[in-house]
PDB file of C-alpha atoms and ligand atoms in Angstrom:
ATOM      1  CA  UNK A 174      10.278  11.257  12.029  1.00  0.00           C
ATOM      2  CA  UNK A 175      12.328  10.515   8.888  1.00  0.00           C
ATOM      3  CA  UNK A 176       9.911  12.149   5.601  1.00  0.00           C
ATOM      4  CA  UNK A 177       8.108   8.471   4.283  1.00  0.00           C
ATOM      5  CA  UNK A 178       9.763   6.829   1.056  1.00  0.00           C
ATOM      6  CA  UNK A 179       6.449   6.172  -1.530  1.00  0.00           C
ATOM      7  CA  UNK A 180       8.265   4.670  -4.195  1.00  0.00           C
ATOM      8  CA  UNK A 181       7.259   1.122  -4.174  1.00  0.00           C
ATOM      9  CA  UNK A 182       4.667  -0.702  -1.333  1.00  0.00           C
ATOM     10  CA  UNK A 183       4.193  -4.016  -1.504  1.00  0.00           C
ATOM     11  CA  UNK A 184       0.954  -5.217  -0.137  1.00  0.00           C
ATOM     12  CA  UNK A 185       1.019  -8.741   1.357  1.00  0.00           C
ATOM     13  CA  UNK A 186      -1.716 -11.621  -0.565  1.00  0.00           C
ATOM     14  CA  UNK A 187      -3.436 -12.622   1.428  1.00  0.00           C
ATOM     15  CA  UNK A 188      -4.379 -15.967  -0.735  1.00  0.00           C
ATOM     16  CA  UNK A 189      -1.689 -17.351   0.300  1.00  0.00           C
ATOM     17  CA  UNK A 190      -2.082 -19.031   3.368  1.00  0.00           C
ATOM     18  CA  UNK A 191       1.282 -20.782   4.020  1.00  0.00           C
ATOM     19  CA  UNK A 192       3.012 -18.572   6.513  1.00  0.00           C
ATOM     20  CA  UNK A 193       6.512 -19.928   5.208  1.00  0.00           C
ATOM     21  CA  UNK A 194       5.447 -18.819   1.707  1.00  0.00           C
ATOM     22  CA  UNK A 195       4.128 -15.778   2.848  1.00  0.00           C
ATOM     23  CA  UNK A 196       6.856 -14.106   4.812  1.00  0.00           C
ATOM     24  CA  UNK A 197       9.611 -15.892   2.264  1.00  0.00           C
ATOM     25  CA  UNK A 198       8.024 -13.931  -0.232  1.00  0.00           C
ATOM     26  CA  UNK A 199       7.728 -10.611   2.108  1.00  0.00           C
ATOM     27  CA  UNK A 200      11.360 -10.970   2.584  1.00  0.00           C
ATOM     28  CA  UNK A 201      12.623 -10.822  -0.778  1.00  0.00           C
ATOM     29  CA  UNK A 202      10.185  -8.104  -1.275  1.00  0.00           C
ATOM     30  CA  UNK A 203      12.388  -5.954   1.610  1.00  0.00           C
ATOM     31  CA  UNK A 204      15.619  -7.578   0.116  1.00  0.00           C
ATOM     32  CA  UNK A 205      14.687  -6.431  -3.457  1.00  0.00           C
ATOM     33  CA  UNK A 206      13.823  -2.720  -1.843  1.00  0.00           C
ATOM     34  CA  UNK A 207      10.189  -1.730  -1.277  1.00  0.00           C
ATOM     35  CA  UNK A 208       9.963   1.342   0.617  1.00  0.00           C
ATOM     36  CA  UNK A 209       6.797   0.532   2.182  1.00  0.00           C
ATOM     37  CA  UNK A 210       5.072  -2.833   3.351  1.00  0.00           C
ATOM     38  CA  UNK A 211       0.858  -3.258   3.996  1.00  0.00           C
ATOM     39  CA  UNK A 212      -0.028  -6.098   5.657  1.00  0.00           C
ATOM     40  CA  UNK A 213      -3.293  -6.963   4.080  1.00  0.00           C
ATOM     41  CA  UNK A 214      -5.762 -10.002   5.371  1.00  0.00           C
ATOM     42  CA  UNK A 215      -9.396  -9.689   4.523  1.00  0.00           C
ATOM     43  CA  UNK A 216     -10.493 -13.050   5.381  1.00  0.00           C
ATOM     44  CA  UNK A 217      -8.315 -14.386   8.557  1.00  0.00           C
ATOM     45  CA  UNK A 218      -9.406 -14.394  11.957  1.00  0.00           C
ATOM     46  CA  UNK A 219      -8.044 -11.831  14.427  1.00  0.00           C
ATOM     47  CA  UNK A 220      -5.411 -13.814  15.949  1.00  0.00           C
ATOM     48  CA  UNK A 221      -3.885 -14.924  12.649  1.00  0.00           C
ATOM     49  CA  UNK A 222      -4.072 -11.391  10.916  1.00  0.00           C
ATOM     50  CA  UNK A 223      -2.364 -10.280  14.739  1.00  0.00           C
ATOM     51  CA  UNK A 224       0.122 -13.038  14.476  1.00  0.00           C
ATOM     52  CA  UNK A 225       1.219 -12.147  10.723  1.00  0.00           C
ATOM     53  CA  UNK A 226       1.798  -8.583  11.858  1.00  0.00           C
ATOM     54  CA  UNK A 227       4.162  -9.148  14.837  1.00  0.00           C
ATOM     55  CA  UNK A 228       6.172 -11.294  12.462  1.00  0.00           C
ATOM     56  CA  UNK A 229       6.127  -8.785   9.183  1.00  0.00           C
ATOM     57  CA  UNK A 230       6.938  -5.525  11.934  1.00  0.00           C
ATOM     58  CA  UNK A 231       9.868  -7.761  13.033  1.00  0.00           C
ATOM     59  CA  UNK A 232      10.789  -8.396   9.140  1.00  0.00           C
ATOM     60  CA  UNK A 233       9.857  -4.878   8.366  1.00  0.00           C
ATOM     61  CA  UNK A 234      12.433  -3.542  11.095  1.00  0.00           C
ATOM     62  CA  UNK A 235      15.291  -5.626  10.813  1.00  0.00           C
ATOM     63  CA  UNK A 236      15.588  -3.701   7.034  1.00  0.00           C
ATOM     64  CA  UNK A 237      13.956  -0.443   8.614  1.00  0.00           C
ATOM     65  CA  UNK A 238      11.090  -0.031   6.353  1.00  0.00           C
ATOM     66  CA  UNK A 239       7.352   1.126   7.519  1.00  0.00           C
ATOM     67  CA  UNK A 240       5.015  -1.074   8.395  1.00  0.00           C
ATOM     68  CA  UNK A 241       1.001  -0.102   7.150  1.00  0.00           C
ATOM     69  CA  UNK A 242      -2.125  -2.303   8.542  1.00  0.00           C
ATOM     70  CA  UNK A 243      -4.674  -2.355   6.178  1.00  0.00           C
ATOM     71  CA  UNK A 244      -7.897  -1.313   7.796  1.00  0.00           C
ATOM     72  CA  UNK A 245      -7.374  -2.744  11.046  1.00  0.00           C
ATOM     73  CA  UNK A 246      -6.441   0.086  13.494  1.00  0.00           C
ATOM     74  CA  UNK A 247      -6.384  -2.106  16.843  1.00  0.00           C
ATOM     75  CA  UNK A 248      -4.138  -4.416  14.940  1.00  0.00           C
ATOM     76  CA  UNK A 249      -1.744  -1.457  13.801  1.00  0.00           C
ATOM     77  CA  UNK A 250      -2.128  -0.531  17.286  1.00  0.00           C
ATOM     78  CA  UNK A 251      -1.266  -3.547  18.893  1.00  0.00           C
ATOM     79  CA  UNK A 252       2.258  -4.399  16.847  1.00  0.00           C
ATOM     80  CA  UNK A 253       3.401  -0.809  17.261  1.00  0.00           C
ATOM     81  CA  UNK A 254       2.906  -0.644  13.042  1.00  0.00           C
ATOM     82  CA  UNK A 255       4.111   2.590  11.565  1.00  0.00           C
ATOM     83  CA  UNK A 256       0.466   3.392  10.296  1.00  0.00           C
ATOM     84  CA  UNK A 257      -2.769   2.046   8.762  1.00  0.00           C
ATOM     85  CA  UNK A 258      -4.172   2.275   5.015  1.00  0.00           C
ATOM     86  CA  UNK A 259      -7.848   2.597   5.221  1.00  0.00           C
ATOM     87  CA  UNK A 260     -11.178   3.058   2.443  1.00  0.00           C
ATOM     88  CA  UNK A 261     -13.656   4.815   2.270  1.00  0.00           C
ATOM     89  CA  UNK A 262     -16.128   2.746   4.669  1.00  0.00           C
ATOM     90  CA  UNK A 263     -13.120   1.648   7.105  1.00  0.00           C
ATOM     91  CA  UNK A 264     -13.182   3.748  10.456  1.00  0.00           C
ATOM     92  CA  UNK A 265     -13.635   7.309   9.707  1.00  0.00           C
ATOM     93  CA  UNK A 266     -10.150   8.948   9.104  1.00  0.00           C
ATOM     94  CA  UNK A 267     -10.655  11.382  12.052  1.00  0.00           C
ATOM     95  CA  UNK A 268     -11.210   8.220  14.149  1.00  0.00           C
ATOM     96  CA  UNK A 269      -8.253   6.935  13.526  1.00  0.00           C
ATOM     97  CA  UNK A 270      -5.993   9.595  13.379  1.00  0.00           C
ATOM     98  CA  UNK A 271      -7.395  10.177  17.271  1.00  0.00           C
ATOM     99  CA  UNK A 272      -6.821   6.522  18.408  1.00  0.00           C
ATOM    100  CA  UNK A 273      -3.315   6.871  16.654  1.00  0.00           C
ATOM    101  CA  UNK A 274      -1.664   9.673  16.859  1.00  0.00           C
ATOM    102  CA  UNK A 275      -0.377  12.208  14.648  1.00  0.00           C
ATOM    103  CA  UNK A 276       2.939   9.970  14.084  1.00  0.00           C
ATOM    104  CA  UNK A 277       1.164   7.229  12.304  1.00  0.00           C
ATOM    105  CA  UNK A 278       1.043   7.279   8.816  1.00  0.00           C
ATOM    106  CA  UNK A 279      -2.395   6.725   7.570  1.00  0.00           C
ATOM    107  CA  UNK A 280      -3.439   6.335   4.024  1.00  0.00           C
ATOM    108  CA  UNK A 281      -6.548   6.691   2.249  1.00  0.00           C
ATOM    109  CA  UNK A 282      -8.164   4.906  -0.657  1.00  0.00           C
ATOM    110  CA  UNK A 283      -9.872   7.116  -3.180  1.00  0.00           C
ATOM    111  CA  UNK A 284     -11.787   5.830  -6.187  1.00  0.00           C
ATOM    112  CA  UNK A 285     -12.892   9.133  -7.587  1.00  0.00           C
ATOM    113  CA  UNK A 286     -12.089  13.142  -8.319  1.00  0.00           C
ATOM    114  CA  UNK A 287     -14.731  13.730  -5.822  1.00  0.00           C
ATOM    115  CA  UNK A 288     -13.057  11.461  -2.978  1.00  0.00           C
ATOM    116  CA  UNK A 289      -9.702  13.019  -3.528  1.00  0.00           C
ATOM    117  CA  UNK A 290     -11.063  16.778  -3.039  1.00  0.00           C
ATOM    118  CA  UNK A 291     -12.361  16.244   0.282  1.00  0.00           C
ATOM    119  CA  UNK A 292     -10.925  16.867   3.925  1.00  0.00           C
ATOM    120  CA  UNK A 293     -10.136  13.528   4.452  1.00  0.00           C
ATOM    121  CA  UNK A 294      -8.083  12.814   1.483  1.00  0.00           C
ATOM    122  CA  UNK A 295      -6.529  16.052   2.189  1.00  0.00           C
ATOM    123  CA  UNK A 296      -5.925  15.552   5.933  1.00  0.00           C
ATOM    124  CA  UNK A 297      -4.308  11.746   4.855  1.00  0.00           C
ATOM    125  CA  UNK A 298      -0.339  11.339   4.778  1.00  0.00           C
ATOM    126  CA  UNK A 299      -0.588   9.898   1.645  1.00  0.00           C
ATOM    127  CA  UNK A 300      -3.560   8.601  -0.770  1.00  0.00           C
ATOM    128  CA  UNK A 301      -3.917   5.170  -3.237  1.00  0.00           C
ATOM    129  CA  UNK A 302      -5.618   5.917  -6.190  1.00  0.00           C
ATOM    130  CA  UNK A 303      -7.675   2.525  -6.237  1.00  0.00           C
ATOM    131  CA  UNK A 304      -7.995   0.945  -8.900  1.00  0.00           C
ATOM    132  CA  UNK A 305      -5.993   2.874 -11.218  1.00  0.00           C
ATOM    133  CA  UNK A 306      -6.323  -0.258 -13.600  1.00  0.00           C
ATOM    134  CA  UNK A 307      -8.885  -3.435 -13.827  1.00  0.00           C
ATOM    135  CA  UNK A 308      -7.238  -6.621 -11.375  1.00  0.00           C
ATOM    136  CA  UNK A 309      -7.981  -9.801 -10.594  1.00  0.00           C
ATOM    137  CA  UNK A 310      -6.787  -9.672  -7.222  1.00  0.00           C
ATOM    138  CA  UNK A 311      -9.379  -7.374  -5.709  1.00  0.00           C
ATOM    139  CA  UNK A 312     -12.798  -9.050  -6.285  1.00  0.00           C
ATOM    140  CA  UNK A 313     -15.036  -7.141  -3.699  1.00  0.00           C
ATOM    141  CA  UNK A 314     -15.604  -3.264  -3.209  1.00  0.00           C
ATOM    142  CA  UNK A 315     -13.482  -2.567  -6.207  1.00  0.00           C
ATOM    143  CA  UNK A 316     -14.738   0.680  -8.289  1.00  0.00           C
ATOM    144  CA  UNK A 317     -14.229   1.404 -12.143  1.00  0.00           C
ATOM    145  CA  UNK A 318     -10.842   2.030 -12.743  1.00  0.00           C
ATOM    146  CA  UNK A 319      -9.496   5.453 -12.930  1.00  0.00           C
ATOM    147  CA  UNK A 320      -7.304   5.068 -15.822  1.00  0.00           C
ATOM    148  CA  UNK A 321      -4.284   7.696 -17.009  1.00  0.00           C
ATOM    149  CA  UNK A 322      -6.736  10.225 -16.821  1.00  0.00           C
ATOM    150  CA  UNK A 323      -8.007   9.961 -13.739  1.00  0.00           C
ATOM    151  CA  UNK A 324      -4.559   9.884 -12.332  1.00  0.00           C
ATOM    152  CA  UNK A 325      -3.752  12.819 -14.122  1.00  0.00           C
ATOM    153  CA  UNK A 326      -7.512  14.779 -13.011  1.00  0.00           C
ATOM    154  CA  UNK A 327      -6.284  14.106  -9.448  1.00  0.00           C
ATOM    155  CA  UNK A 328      -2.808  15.280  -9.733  1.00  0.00           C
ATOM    156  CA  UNK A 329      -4.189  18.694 -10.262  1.00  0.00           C
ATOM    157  CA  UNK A 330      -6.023  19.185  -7.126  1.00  0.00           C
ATOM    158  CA  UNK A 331      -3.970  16.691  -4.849  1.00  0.00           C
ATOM    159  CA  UNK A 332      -0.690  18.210  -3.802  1.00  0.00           C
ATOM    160  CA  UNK A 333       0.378  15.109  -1.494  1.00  0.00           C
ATOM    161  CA  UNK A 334       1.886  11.908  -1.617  1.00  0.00           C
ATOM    162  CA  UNK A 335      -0.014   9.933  -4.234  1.00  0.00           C
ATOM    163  CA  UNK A 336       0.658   6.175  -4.781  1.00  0.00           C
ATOM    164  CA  UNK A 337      -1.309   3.956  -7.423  1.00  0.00           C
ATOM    165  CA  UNK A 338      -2.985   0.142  -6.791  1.00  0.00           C
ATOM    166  CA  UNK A 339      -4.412  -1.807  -9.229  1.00  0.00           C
ATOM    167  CA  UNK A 340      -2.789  -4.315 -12.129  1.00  0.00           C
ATOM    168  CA  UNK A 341       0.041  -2.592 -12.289  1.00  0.00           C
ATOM    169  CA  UNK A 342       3.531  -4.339 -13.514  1.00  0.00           C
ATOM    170  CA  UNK A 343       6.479  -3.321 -14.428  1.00  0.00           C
ATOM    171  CA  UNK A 344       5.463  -2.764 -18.486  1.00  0.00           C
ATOM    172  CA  UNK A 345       2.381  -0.218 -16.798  1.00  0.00           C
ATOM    173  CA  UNK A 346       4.581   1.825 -13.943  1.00  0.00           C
ATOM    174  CA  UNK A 347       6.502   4.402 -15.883  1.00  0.00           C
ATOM    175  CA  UNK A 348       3.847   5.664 -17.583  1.00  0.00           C
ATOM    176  CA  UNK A 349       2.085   5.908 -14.139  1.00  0.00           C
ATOM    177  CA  UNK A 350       4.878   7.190 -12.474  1.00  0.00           C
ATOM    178  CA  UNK A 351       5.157   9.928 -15.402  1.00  0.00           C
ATOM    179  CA  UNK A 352       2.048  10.950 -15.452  1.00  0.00           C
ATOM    180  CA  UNK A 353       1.879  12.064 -11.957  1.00  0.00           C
ATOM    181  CA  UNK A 354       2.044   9.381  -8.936  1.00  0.00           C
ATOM    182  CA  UNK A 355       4.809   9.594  -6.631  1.00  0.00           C
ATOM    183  CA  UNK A 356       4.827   5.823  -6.527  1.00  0.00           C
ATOM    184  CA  UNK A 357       3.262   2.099  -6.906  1.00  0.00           C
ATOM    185  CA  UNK A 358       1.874  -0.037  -4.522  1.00  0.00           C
ATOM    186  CA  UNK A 359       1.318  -3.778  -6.288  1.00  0.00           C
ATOM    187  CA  UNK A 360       0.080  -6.950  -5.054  1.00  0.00           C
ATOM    188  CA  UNK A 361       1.195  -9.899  -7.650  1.00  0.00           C
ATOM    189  CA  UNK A 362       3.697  -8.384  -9.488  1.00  0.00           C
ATOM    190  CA  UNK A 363       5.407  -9.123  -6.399  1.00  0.00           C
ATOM    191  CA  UNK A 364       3.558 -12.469  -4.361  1.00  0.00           C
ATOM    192  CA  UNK A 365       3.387 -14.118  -8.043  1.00  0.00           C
ATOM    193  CA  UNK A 366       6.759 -13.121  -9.638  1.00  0.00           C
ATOM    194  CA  UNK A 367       8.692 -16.254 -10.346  1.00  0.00           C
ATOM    195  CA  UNK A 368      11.305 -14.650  -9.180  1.00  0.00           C
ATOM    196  CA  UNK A 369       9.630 -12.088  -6.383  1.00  0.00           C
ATOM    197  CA  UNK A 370      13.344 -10.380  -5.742  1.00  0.00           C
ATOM    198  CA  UNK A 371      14.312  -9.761  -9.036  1.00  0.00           C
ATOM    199  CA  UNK A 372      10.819  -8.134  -9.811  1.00  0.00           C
ATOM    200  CA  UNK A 373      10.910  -6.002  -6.692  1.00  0.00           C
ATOM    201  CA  UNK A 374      14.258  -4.571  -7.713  1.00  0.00           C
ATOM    202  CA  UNK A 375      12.914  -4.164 -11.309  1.00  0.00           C
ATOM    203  CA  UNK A 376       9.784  -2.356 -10.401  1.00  0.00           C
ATOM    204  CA  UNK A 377      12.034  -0.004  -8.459  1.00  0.00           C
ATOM    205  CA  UNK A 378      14.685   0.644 -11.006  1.00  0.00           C
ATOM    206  CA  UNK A 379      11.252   1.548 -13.229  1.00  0.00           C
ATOM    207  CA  UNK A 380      10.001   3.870 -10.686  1.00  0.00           C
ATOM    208  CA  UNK A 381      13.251   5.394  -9.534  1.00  0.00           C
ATOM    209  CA  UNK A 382      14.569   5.898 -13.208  1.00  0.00           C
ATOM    210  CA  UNK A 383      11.078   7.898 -14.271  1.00  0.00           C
ATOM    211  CA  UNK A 384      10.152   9.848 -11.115  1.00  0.00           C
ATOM    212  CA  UNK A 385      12.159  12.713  -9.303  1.00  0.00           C
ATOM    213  CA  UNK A 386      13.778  10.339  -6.681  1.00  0.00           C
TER     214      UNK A 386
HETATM  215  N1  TZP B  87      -6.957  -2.285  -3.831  1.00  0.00           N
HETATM  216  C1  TZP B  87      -7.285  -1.843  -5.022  1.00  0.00           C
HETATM  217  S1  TZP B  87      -6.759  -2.858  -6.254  1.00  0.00           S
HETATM  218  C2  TZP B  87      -6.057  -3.927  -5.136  1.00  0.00           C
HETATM  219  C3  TZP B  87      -6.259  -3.458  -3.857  1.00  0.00           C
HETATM  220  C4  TZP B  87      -5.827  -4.103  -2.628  1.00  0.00           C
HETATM  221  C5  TZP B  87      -5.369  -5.178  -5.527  1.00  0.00           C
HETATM  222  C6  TZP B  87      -4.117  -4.923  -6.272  1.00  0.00           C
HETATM  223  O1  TZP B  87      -3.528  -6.145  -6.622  1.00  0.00           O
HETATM  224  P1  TZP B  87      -2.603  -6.308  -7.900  1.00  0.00           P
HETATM  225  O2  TZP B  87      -2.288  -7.780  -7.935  1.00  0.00           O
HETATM  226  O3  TZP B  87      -1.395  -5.480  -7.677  1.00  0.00           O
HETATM  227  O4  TZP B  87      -3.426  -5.879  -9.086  1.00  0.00           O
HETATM  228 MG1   MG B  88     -10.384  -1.160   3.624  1.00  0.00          MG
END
């Protein structure tokens, strides 16, 4: 299995409802070069969250980049997705790494030092530091921000992929990126870009010129 690119993840909005909106904006995310996509619907029913994921894994591998579920392991199951993202209260991570497989990618939210030390986190591919800064995107479950700092407190004892969520744009990723993440994973700065192509390639350039890609 090729070693998973963390640089940049764009996870999908889910406010917006209009599919041709939706997947012309997912499109220019993969044209602009994310190196990850999460398909992310907290409020659909099953059959539309299903329906979105057959059509973002076909996006996804027409420009060969991983597909992520978020939460929703029989849906990551049922497109052949290349892995889920899941929290803390989402099916328990030895759950889904059973029903899975030891292929799949799965990622793991983690909110605090705590969360990050623990066999789960350590066990994950990968894990978001969530929310590394205050969003309006997120308005349910969300914990206090972790800030620099707490980036930089779980740096020290987490030796895997790390990748940061939470109001993050392109004047807020270097200093993320230098202070210890391997890479962002950003919600509007993408689905609400005016232009969502040209700020995919810029948040890249940002990542890719501060981190040791
Ligand atoms: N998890 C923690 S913050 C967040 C999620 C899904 C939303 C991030 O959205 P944005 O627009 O990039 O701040
Ligand atoms: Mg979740």
């Amino acid at each position: 299995m090729p070693k998973t690119d963390y640089t940049l993840m764009y996870v999908t909005d889910d406010s917006i409802r209009d599919n041709n909106t939706f997947f012309a904006i997912l499109e220019a995310a993969l044209k602009g070069g994310v190196t990850l996509v999460q398909l992310r619907e907290k409020t659909c029913d099953t059959a539309t969250f299903y329906k979105r994921a057959v059509h973002a894994k076909e996006l996804c591998v027409v420009y060969n980049i991983p597909l992520i579920i978020n939460d929703r392991i029989d849906i990551a199951l049922a497109v052949n997705a290349d892995g889920v993202h899941i929290g803390q209260t989402d099916m328990p991570f030895n759950v889904a790494r059973r029903l899975l497989g030891k292929n799949s990618i799965i990622g793991l939210s983690v909110s605090t030092l705590e969360q990050a030390i623990k066999d789960n986190a350590q066990a994950a591919d990968y894990i978001g530091i969530s929310p590394i800064f205050s969003t309006d995107t997120k308005t349910t479950d969300l914990a206090k921000p972790l800030g620099i700092s707490g980036l930089r407190s779980i740096r020290k004892v987490y030796n895997k992929p790390m990748v940061c969520i939470g109001g993050i744009n392109k004047n807020n990723t270097a200093e993320i990126i230098s202070n210890g993440a391997d890479g962002i994973a950003v919600v509007s700065a993408i689905s609400k870009a005016v232009e969502p192509l040209t700020a995919t390639k810029e948040l890249k350039q940002i990542v890719c010129k501060t981190g040791t890609h």
